[in-house]
Structure formats: structure tokens, C-alpha cells
Short mmCIF file of C-alpha atoms and ligand atoms in Angstrom, two decimals:
data_model
loop_
_atom_site.label_atom_id
_atom_site.label_comp_id
_atom_site.label_asym_id
_atom_site.label_seq_id
_atom_site.Cartn_x
_atom_site.Cartn_y
_atom_site.Cartn_z
CA MET A 1 21.39 -11.50 -1.89
CA ASN A 2 23.03 -8.25 -2.06
CA THR A 3 24.36 -6.99 1.22
CA GLU A 4 26.18 -3.96 -0.05
CA VAL A 5 23.27 -1.10 -0.38
CA THR A 6 22.33 0.25 2.75
CA VAL A 7 18.92 1.39 2.92
CA THR A 8 20.77 4.88 3.54
CA GLU A 9 22.62 4.94 0.06
CA HIS A 10 19.37 3.43 -1.32
CA ILE A 11 17.28 6.24 0.06
CA LEU A 12 19.66 8.73 -0.90
CA LEU A 13 19.67 7.20 -4.57
CA HIS A 14 16.59 7.31 -5.06
CA GLN A 15 16.05 10.54 -3.68
CA LYS A 16 17.50 12.23 -6.58
CA LYS A 17 14.25 10.74 -8.58
CA SER A 18 11.68 11.55 -6.23
CA PRO A 19 9.89 14.53 -6.63
CA HIS A 20 10.12 14.38 -2.68
CA ALA A 21 13.78 14.73 -2.90
CA THR A 22 14.09 17.26 0.22
CA GLY A 23 16.07 16.68 2.96
CA GLN A 24 13.27 16.91 5.44
CA PHE A 25 11.52 14.03 3.61
CA THR A 26 14.66 11.90 3.97
CA GLY A 27 15.20 12.90 7.54
CA LEU A 28 11.36 11.99 8.29
CA LEU A 29 12.37 7.94 7.10
CA TYR A 30 15.94 8.00 8.72
CA ASP A 31 13.94 8.77 12.21
CA LEU A 32 11.05 6.36 11.31
CA ILE A 33 13.68 3.87 10.57
CA LEU A 34 15.68 4.46 13.81
CA SER A 35 12.25 4.06 15.26
CA GLY A 36 11.29 0.70 13.49
CA LYS A 37 15.16 -0.56 14.93
CA SER A 38 13.84 0.54 18.44
CA ILE A 39 10.84 -1.20 18.58
CA ALA A 40 12.99 -4.07 17.16
CA PHE A 41 15.30 -4.45 19.78
CA ARG A 42 12.23 -4.22 22.10
CA VAL A 43 10.33 -6.87 20.55
CA THR A 44 13.55 -8.88 20.33
CA LYS A 45 13.56 -9.08 24.06
CA ALA A 46 10.17 -9.65 24.75
CA GLY A 47 10.64 -12.76 26.33
CA LEU A 48 12.99 -11.53 28.95
CA LEU A 49 11.95 -8.22 29.53
CA ASP A 50 8.79 -7.58 31.86
CA VAL A 51 6.73 -6.47 28.46
CA LEU A 52 4.72 -9.31 27.81
CA GLY A 53 0.69 -9.43 28.63
CA GLY A 54 -1.94 -6.25 28.56
CA THR A 55 -1.47 -3.15 30.34
CA GLY A 56 -5.27 -3.93 31.78
CA GLU A 57 -6.40 -0.68 29.76
CA ILE A 58 -8.76 -0.86 26.22
CA ASN A 59 -7.59 0.97 23.13
CA VAL A 60 -9.57 3.54 20.85
CA GLN A 61 -10.66 0.07 18.77
CA GLY A 62 -12.00 -1.46 21.84
CA GLU A 63 -9.25 -3.70 22.25
CA ASN A 64 -6.93 -4.78 24.68
CA VAL A 65 -3.37 -2.55 24.62
CA GLN A 66 -0.50 -4.83 25.28
CA LYS A 67 2.24 -3.42 26.79
CA LEU A 68 4.46 -3.88 23.80
CA ASP A 69 1.52 -2.03 21.43
CA ASP A 70 1.76 0.96 24.42
CA ILE A 71 5.59 0.58 24.11
CA ALA A 72 5.93 0.98 20.28
CA ASN A 73 3.08 3.72 20.44
CA ARG A 74 5.42 5.82 22.81
CA ILE A 75 8.67 5.13 20.68
CA MET A 76 7.03 6.48 17.81
CA LEU A 77 5.24 9.45 19.25
CA TYR A 78 8.83 10.29 20.74
CA ARG A 79 10.87 10.26 18.42
CA MET A 80 8.72 10.98 15.36
CA GLU A 81 7.72 14.68 17.25
CA ARG A 82 11.01 15.76 17.43
CA CYS A 83 11.97 14.63 13.62
CA GLY A 84 11.42 18.12 12.09
CA ALA A 85 9.46 17.12 9.34
CA LEU A 86 6.20 16.47 10.53
CA CYS A 87 3.25 18.80 11.17
CA ALA A 88 0.62 16.30 12.55
CA MET A 89 0.46 12.00 13.46
CA SER A 90 -2.11 9.64 13.93
CA SER A 91 -1.40 6.53 15.50
CA GLU A 92 -3.88 3.22 16.02
CA GLU A 93 -3.75 3.66 19.48
CA GLU A 94 -4.55 7.17 19.92
CA PRO A 95 -8.09 8.66 19.63
CA ASP A 96 -6.84 11.70 18.18
CA LEU A 97 -4.76 13.85 15.88
CA ILE A 98 -1.54 14.71 17.62
CA ARG A 99 -0.12 17.67 16.37
CA VAL A 100 3.38 18.51 16.48
CA ARG A 101 4.09 20.67 19.70
CA PRO A 102 5.11 24.19 19.14
CA GLU A 103 8.46 23.48 20.86
CA PHE A 104 9.61 21.10 18.29
CA PRO A 105 10.76 22.28 14.72
CA HIS A 106 6.99 21.47 12.19
CA GLY A 107 7.45 20.30 8.80
CA ASP A 108 5.04 19.25 5.79
CA TYR A 109 4.19 16.10 6.44
CA ILE A 110 1.70 13.90 8.20
CA LEU A 111 2.63 10.43 9.57
CA ILE A 112 -0.14 7.75 9.87
CA PHE A 113 0.93 4.62 12.18
CA ASP A 114 -0.03 1.13 13.57
CA PRO A 115 2.77 1.02 16.27
CA LEU A 116 2.20 -2.76 16.21
CA ASP A 117 0.41 -4.78 14.36
CA GLY A 118 -0.61 -8.57 15.08
CA SER A 119 -0.68 -7.60 19.11
CA SER A 120 -2.61 -10.10 19.87
CA ASN A 121 0.71 -12.92 18.64
CA ILE A 122 2.89 -10.85 20.55
CA ASP A 123 2.99 -13.28 23.75
CA VAL A 124 3.27 -16.54 21.29
CA ASN A 125 6.23 -15.52 19.64
CA VAL A 126 4.39 -14.73 16.61
CA ASN A 127 5.55 -12.26 13.59
CA VAL A 128 4.32 -8.36 14.01
CA GLY A 129 5.13 -5.29 12.95
CA THR A 130 4.82 -1.23 12.51
CA ILE A 131 3.14 0.13 9.72
CA PHE A 132 3.06 3.70 8.42
CA SER A 133 1.74 5.95 5.76
CA ILE A 134 3.11 9.25 5.00
CA LEU A 135 1.17 11.80 3.21
CA ARG A 136 1.42 15.73 2.69
CA ARG A 137 -0.08 18.83 3.76
CA PRO A 138 -2.11 20.25 1.20
CA GLU A 139 -0.44 22.99 -0.31
CA GLY A 140 -1.08 26.35 1.24
CA GLY A 141 -1.92 25.12 4.37
CA SER A 142 -0.94 26.94 7.52
CA GLY A 143 -1.30 27.70 11.23
CA GLU A 144 -2.74 24.33 13.26
CA VAL A 145 -3.26 21.26 10.86
CA THR A 146 -7.02 20.80 10.54
CA LEU A 147 -8.47 17.42 10.81
CA ASP A 148 -9.76 17.34 6.72
CA GLU A 149 -6.11 17.88 5.78
CA VAL A 150 -5.48 14.99 7.52
CA LEU A 151 -8.19 12.98 5.98
CA GLN A 152 -6.60 12.14 2.30
CA PRO A 153 -7.65 8.99 0.27
CA GLY A 154 -4.90 6.63 0.12
CA TRP A 155 -3.50 7.57 -3.41
CA LYS A 156 -2.09 11.07 -2.01
CA GLN A 157 0.34 8.75 0.18
CA VAL A 158 3.98 9.74 -0.60
CA ALA A 159 5.16 6.76 1.03
CA ALA A 160 4.21 3.92 2.97
CA GLY A 161 5.92 0.89 4.49
CA TYR A 162 6.30 -1.53 7.33
CA VAL A 163 8.86 -2.88 9.84
CA LEU A 164 8.31 -6.46 10.27
CA TYR A 165 9.66 -8.04 13.52
CA GLY A 166 10.07 -11.66 12.35
CA PRO A 167 12.96 -14.04 12.36
CA SER A 168 14.79 -11.12 10.97
CA THR A 169 13.75 -7.47 11.34
CA MET A 170 12.85 -6.10 7.59
CA LEU A 171 11.77 -3.15 6.22
CA VAL A 172 10.05 -2.60 3.14
CA LEU A 173 9.59 0.82 2.05
CA SER A 174 8.00 2.79 -0.84
CA THR A 175 8.45 6.07 -1.99
CA GLY A 176 6.53 5.57 -5.00
CA GLN A 177 9.11 4.08 -7.66
CA GLY A 178 8.66 0.47 -6.52
CA VAL A 179 8.97 -1.72 -3.35
CA HIS A 180 12.26 -2.83 -1.95
CA GLY A 181 12.91 -4.64 1.22
CA PHE A 182 15.49 -4.40 3.16
CA THR A 183 16.92 -6.66 6.02
CA LEU A 184 18.12 -5.43 9.60
CA ASP A 185 22.02 -7.02 10.20
CA PRO A 186 21.91 -7.12 13.77
CA GLY A 187 25.84 -7.28 13.73
CA VAL A 188 26.06 -3.71 12.49
CA GLY A 189 22.47 -1.92 13.19
CA GLU A 190 21.87 -1.85 9.71
CA PHE A 191 19.13 -2.19 7.17
CA LEU A 192 20.61 -3.82 3.70
CA LEU A 193 18.93 -3.85 0.51
CA SER A 194 17.70 -7.50 0.32
CA HIS A 195 14.54 -7.68 -1.73
CA PRO A 196 14.72 -4.76 -4.84
CA ASP A 197 12.34 -4.64 -6.56
CA MET A 198 9.39 -6.55 -5.41
CA THR A 199 6.70 -7.43 -7.02
CA ILE A 200 3.45 -9.63 -6.68
CA PRO A 201 3.30 -12.53 -9.05
CA GLU A 202 -0.13 -11.80 -11.25
CA GLN A 203 -1.81 -15.30 -9.71
CA GLY A 204 -0.97 -16.58 -6.70
CA TYR A 205 -2.11 -20.29 -4.87
CA ILE A 206 -2.34 -19.33 -0.90
CA TYR A 207 -5.85 -17.54 0.40
CA SER A 208 -6.13 -15.72 3.76
CA VAL A 209 -8.74 -14.70 5.57
CA ASN A 210 -10.22 -15.54 9.07
CA GLU A 211 -12.73 -18.25 8.29
CA GLY A 212 -14.15 -18.44 11.86
CA ASN A 213 -15.69 -15.18 10.83
CA ARG A 214 -17.75 -17.31 8.05
CA GLN A 215 -21.11 -17.83 9.44
CA ASN A 216 -21.43 -13.68 9.85
CA TRP A 217 -20.54 -13.30 6.57
CA ASP A 218 -22.95 -11.95 3.68
CA ASP A 219 -23.45 -13.94 0.55
CA ALA A 220 -20.94 -11.73 -1.95
CA ALA A 221 -18.11 -12.83 0.87
CA ARG A 222 -18.72 -16.55 1.09
CA GLU A 223 -18.95 -16.83 -2.32
CA ALA A 224 -15.70 -14.98 -2.98
CA VAL A 225 -14.19 -17.22 -0.41
CA GLU A 226 -15.67 -20.19 -1.68
CA TRP A 227 -13.97 -19.25 -5.35
CA PHE A 228 -10.42 -20.12 -3.82
CA HIS A 229 -11.83 -23.18 -2.18
CA THR A 230 -12.55 -24.39 -5.63
CA ALA A 231 -10.72 -22.36 -8.13
CA PRO A 232 -7.60 -23.59 -9.72
CA ALA A 233 -4.46 -21.95 -8.09
CA SER A 234 -1.31 -20.65 -10.03
CA ASN A 235 0.57 -23.53 -9.89
CA GLY A 236 -2.61 -25.49 -11.19
CA LYS A 237 -3.56 -26.98 -7.82
CA ASN A 238 -5.99 -26.11 -5.01
CA TYR A 239 -4.96 -22.62 -3.29
CA SER A 240 -3.70 -23.43 0.07
CA ALA A 241 -5.05 -21.61 3.08
CA ARG A 242 -2.22 -19.66 5.50
CA TYR A 243 -3.70 -17.04 8.29
CA VAL A 244 -1.02 -15.71 10.52
CA GLY A 245 -3.47 -13.24 12.05
CA SER A 246 -0.94 -10.35 11.87
CA LEU A 247 -1.92 -8.58 8.31
CA VAL A 248 1.66 -7.56 8.34
CA ALA A 249 2.56 -11.16 8.40
CA ASP A 250 -0.01 -12.30 5.86
CA PHE A 251 0.52 -9.04 3.58
CA HIS A 252 4.57 -9.65 3.93
CA ARG A 253 3.64 -13.59 2.66
CA THR A 254 1.20 -12.44 0.14
CA LEU A 255 3.73 -9.74 -1.32
CA ILE A 256 6.63 -12.35 -1.89
CA TYR A 257 4.35 -15.56 -3.00
CA GLY A 258 1.13 -13.74 -4.46
CA GLY A 259 -2.51 -14.98 -3.55
CA ILE A 260 -4.64 -12.94 -1.49
CA TYR A 261 -5.30 -11.69 2.08
CA MET A 262 -9.04 -11.05 2.77
CA TYR A 263 -10.93 -9.22 5.69
CA PRO A 264 -14.30 -8.92 4.77
CA PRO A 265 -17.05 -7.26 6.51
CA ASP A 266 -19.13 -8.98 8.55
CA ARG A 267 -22.35 -8.75 10.95
CA ALA A 268 -20.71 -7.72 13.64
CA LYS A 269 -18.18 -5.70 11.76
CA PRO A 270 -20.08 -3.93 8.97
CA ASN A 271 -17.11 -1.94 7.71
CA GLY A 272 -14.45 -4.72 8.30
CA LYS A 273 -11.92 -5.03 11.12
CA LEU A 274 -9.08 -3.05 9.66
CA ARG A 275 -8.44 0.20 9.83
CA LEU A 276 -8.16 2.58 6.11
CA MET A 277 -5.48 5.02 6.99
CA CYS A 278 -3.42 3.11 9.35
CA GLU A 279 -3.28 -0.27 7.91
CA ALA A 280 -5.53 -0.66 4.53
CA ASN A 281 -3.82 2.29 2.69
CA PRO A 282 -0.18 2.00 3.06
CA LEU A 283 -0.84 -1.82 2.56
CA ALA A 284 -2.68 -1.06 -0.99
CA PHE A 285 0.13 1.82 -1.80
CA LEU A 286 2.86 -1.16 -1.52
CA ALA A 287 0.55 -3.85 -3.42
CA GLU A 288 -0.19 -1.69 -5.84
CA GLN A 289 3.63 -0.58 -6.36
CA ALA A 290 4.44 -4.11 -6.68
CA LYS A 291 1.77 -4.68 -9.51
CA GLY A 292 -0.59 -5.93 -7.28
CA LYS A 293 -4.02 -4.66 -6.00
CA ALA A 294 -6.05 -3.85 -3.19
CA SER A 295 -10.28 -3.07 -3.34
CA ASP A 296 -12.79 -3.50 -0.28
CA GLY A 297 -15.00 -5.34 -3.15
CA ARG A 298 -16.39 -2.59 -4.89
CA MET A 299 -13.44 -0.04 -5.26
CA ARG A 300 -10.18 0.22 -5.23
CA ILE A 301 -8.86 1.18 -1.30
CA LEU A 302 -6.62 4.04 -2.55
CA ASP A 303 -9.85 5.77 -3.65
CA LYS A 304 -11.76 5.23 -0.20
CA GLN A 305 -12.21 9.21 0.89
CA PRO A 306 -11.57 8.51 4.89
CA ASP A 307 -14.42 9.99 6.65
CA LYS A 308 -12.61 10.02 10.34
CA LEU A 309 -9.17 9.27 11.27
CA HIS A 310 -9.96 5.52 12.63
CA ALA A 311 -12.45 4.47 9.41
CA ARG A 312 -12.50 0.87 9.16
CA THR A 313 -12.74 -0.64 5.70
CA PRO A 314 -12.77 -4.58 4.04
CA LEU A 315 -9.82 -5.56 2.57
CA PHE A 316 -9.17 -7.81 -0.35
CA ILE A 317 -5.23 -7.53 -1.33
CA GLY A 318 -2.28 -9.06 -3.26
CA SER A 319 -2.49 -10.65 -6.66
CA ALA A 320 -4.32 -8.59 -9.57
CA ARG A 321 -5.94 -11.71 -10.87
CA ASP A 322 -7.18 -13.13 -7.50
CA VAL A 323 -8.18 -9.52 -6.03
CA GLU A 324 -10.31 -9.11 -9.06
CA ALA A 325 -11.51 -12.64 -8.93
CA VAL A 326 -13.57 -10.73 -5.69
CA GLU A 327 -14.54 -8.28 -7.91
CA ALA A 328 -15.91 -10.00 -10.18
CA ILE A 329 -18.10 -11.66 -7.82
CA TYR A 330 -18.97 -8.42 -5.70
CA ALA A 331 -20.40 -6.82 -8.81
CA LYS A 332 -22.76 -9.40 -9.68
CA HIS A 333 -24.26 -9.16 -6.09
CA GLY A 334 -24.90 -5.67 -6.59
CA ARG A 335 -24.78 -3.19 -3.92
P1 AHG B 401 -3.77 -4.85 15.63
O1 AHG B 401 -2.91 -5.64 16.28
O2 AHG B 401 -2.77 -3.60 15.18
O3 AHG B 401 -5.07 -4.55 16.62
O4 AHG B 401 -4.22 -5.74 14.46
C1 AHG B 401 -4.74 -6.79 14.59
C2 AHG B 401 -5.33 -6.54 12.90
C3 AHG B 401 -4.35 -8.13 12.00
O5 AHG B 401 -3.03 -7.25 12.46
C4 AHG B 401 -4.67 -9.08 11.75
O6 AHG B 401 -4.90 -9.56 10.34
C5 AHG B 401 -6.55 -9.03 12.19
O7 AHG B 401 -6.48 -8.01 12.99
C6 AHG B 401 -7.05 -10.68 13.11
O8 AHG B 401 -7.91 -10.43 13.03
P2 AHG B 401 -8.79 -11.55 13.71
O9 AHG B 401 -8.42 -11.88 15.26
O10 AHG B 401 -10.45 -11.52 13.91
O11 AHG B 401 -8.89 -12.27 12.81
MN1 MN B 402 -3.10 -3.46 13.06
MN1 MN B 403 -1.58 -2.02 16.35
#
């Protein structure tokens, strides 16, 4: 493990090659990393502080708000509004677009985030994470940011990543020049480059899906999952099933080992469950940067035009060949 390169050094080295080689963009990443460290500090003390359980509120997605969801959301909003690089933010936990208030310095970037992904796992001490997507305000935009300026397809992301709070805290980041993983050294409080140039194997041996929804899937989704029950995996054996129930953790495993994560649409959720802008897009950006693929079964995730901030999408993401196998099944089933 190369423990000598800090995330700061890495960003500065890559900054030279990046079209977003501005101090503003670098400052944005620093403050995001700081927010991630602050959330990690709260998450790792979750059993000790009075932060387990729900707040009793229901969020804009119709889900129970966990106390740590709320804490993570507030850390992100507070820190990032002050970073000077943003004009607007959107959080999974907030119904509307959040415009940076006039008393804070404004910048050209838009931050979309899921403050705590996998929050139903918090109380059982299973991995959770913060997922983020960074967009640029379209050229020529001035005055108050409009919703249309924010509703951009994922291919326009300038950076994306996540902080995974697991046995160790990891930052996985792409600024469009590959995917790089950093592990937090808690002794010095710094992320160190531990996983340079992460790539997803072309085919994997793990499929990941909540099969409890099977009776509500349509024929294409059933056939796609059935394919992984019977087709030979990359190791010549059967595919193995793994499902954490934290997208960020299931994706992280997929990034390292390959295979596929699936959240198909079902009768109760015709557009699937996952949020396009704060979950699917950033992970799709990472998947493609790591030579994998991300699809909704019929089209590339990064080509989807969001029609609202909290638009949802089916998601099939991971090894290129595994995602292509699903797309072939969907193509056969037509629209
Ligand atoms: P969040 O905790 O941010 O609301 O996201 C939960 C998501 C995602 O992390 C996970 O993969 C998925 O919900 C699990 O859903 P099911 O319980 O329906 O499988
Ligand atoms: Mn989530
Ligand atoms: Mn969440």
C-alpha cells in the first residue's frame, strides 16, 4: 500500500491536468473532504453518542429520517455553503434546491449529495456513506440559479465520489481522470492514497439485488436476475449473491471485485428506488471512469435527463459484460 501520497498532494498533482484546474474547484474538494471527516467522526461514535435511531420525521422521499441522516445533512449544508465554490446544492434530505445565501461567497459549482446512504443500516453498525456529485453551472448563468440549470444529465458531472464509513473510512473520488481511493489514517486525520487507478474487472462473479422484491418485478427484471442464477461467472463457477442494503457499500464491493448491482423497477416503484442525481449519477460516473458500465436497462445512466431534483431511476451497475448481459435481456423484451 502506498501510504505516502496524501489526498491533498494527489489533488494538486492532478489539478495541473484537469480542465477544472482552479483554486475554486480544489477548495471545494477540500471542504467536501473535511465534511466527510466530520461525518466519519460522528458515525464512528454512533454507539456512544445519542445519535442512533430515528428523529420521528419522514423525509421528502417518504422515508424515516435517522438522527445520523439529519446530522450528516446539516454538516454538509453548513460547511459547503461556506466553501466559496458553490452557487447551489441539492440534498436527498431536502425537498427543494438550496441556493447559497447572499452573505456567503458564491462560485460556479453545484453540489448534489446523499448525506448518508444506507441509513437503515446505521443501528446495526453496517457500512454507510456520503455520495456526492459536482456539476458546473452552465456558461453564462448569472443571478439566482434556476432549477433548469441544475437538472443536468450525469455526463456533465465534473467530479463525483463517496466517503465510505466502514472498518476504515475511505474516500473514492474521480475528477474525470480515473478513480482513486484514499484511506483515512485516523492517527493523523488525513486521507492517504491506498487504491490508485481503480478499475472494475470486465466480468465479475457476484450479483447484488434485493430478491425480496421479485414478485413485483416485470418479466425483463426477472429474466435478468435469473441469468445470474444460471450463467457462468468470471471464475467459471456460479455467481454468488451479496446484498448489504447500503448502495455505497454494495457499489464499493462491485468496484473492487466486479460483478453487478441491480435495483430494477417494480410494481410499487415503477422508476426504481434510487435517486438519479444524488445516487445513480455519481456512481455511474465512477463506474465508467473505472471501465465499468451503468444502465437503467435500456439506456446509459449518464445520458438520462432528470426532470426533477428527486427523479428516480432503475440501476444496473458494475462490470461491463455483466451490465451488457442485462441490457441484452431488456432489449429482447422491448419497451
Ligand atoms: P438511503 O439510506 O440514502 O435512503 O438509501 C437507501 C437505498 C440504498 O442505500 C440501498 O441500496 C437501497 O436503498 C436499499 O433498498 P431496499 O431496502 O429496498 O433493498
Ligand atoms: Mn441513499
Ligand atoms: Mn440517504
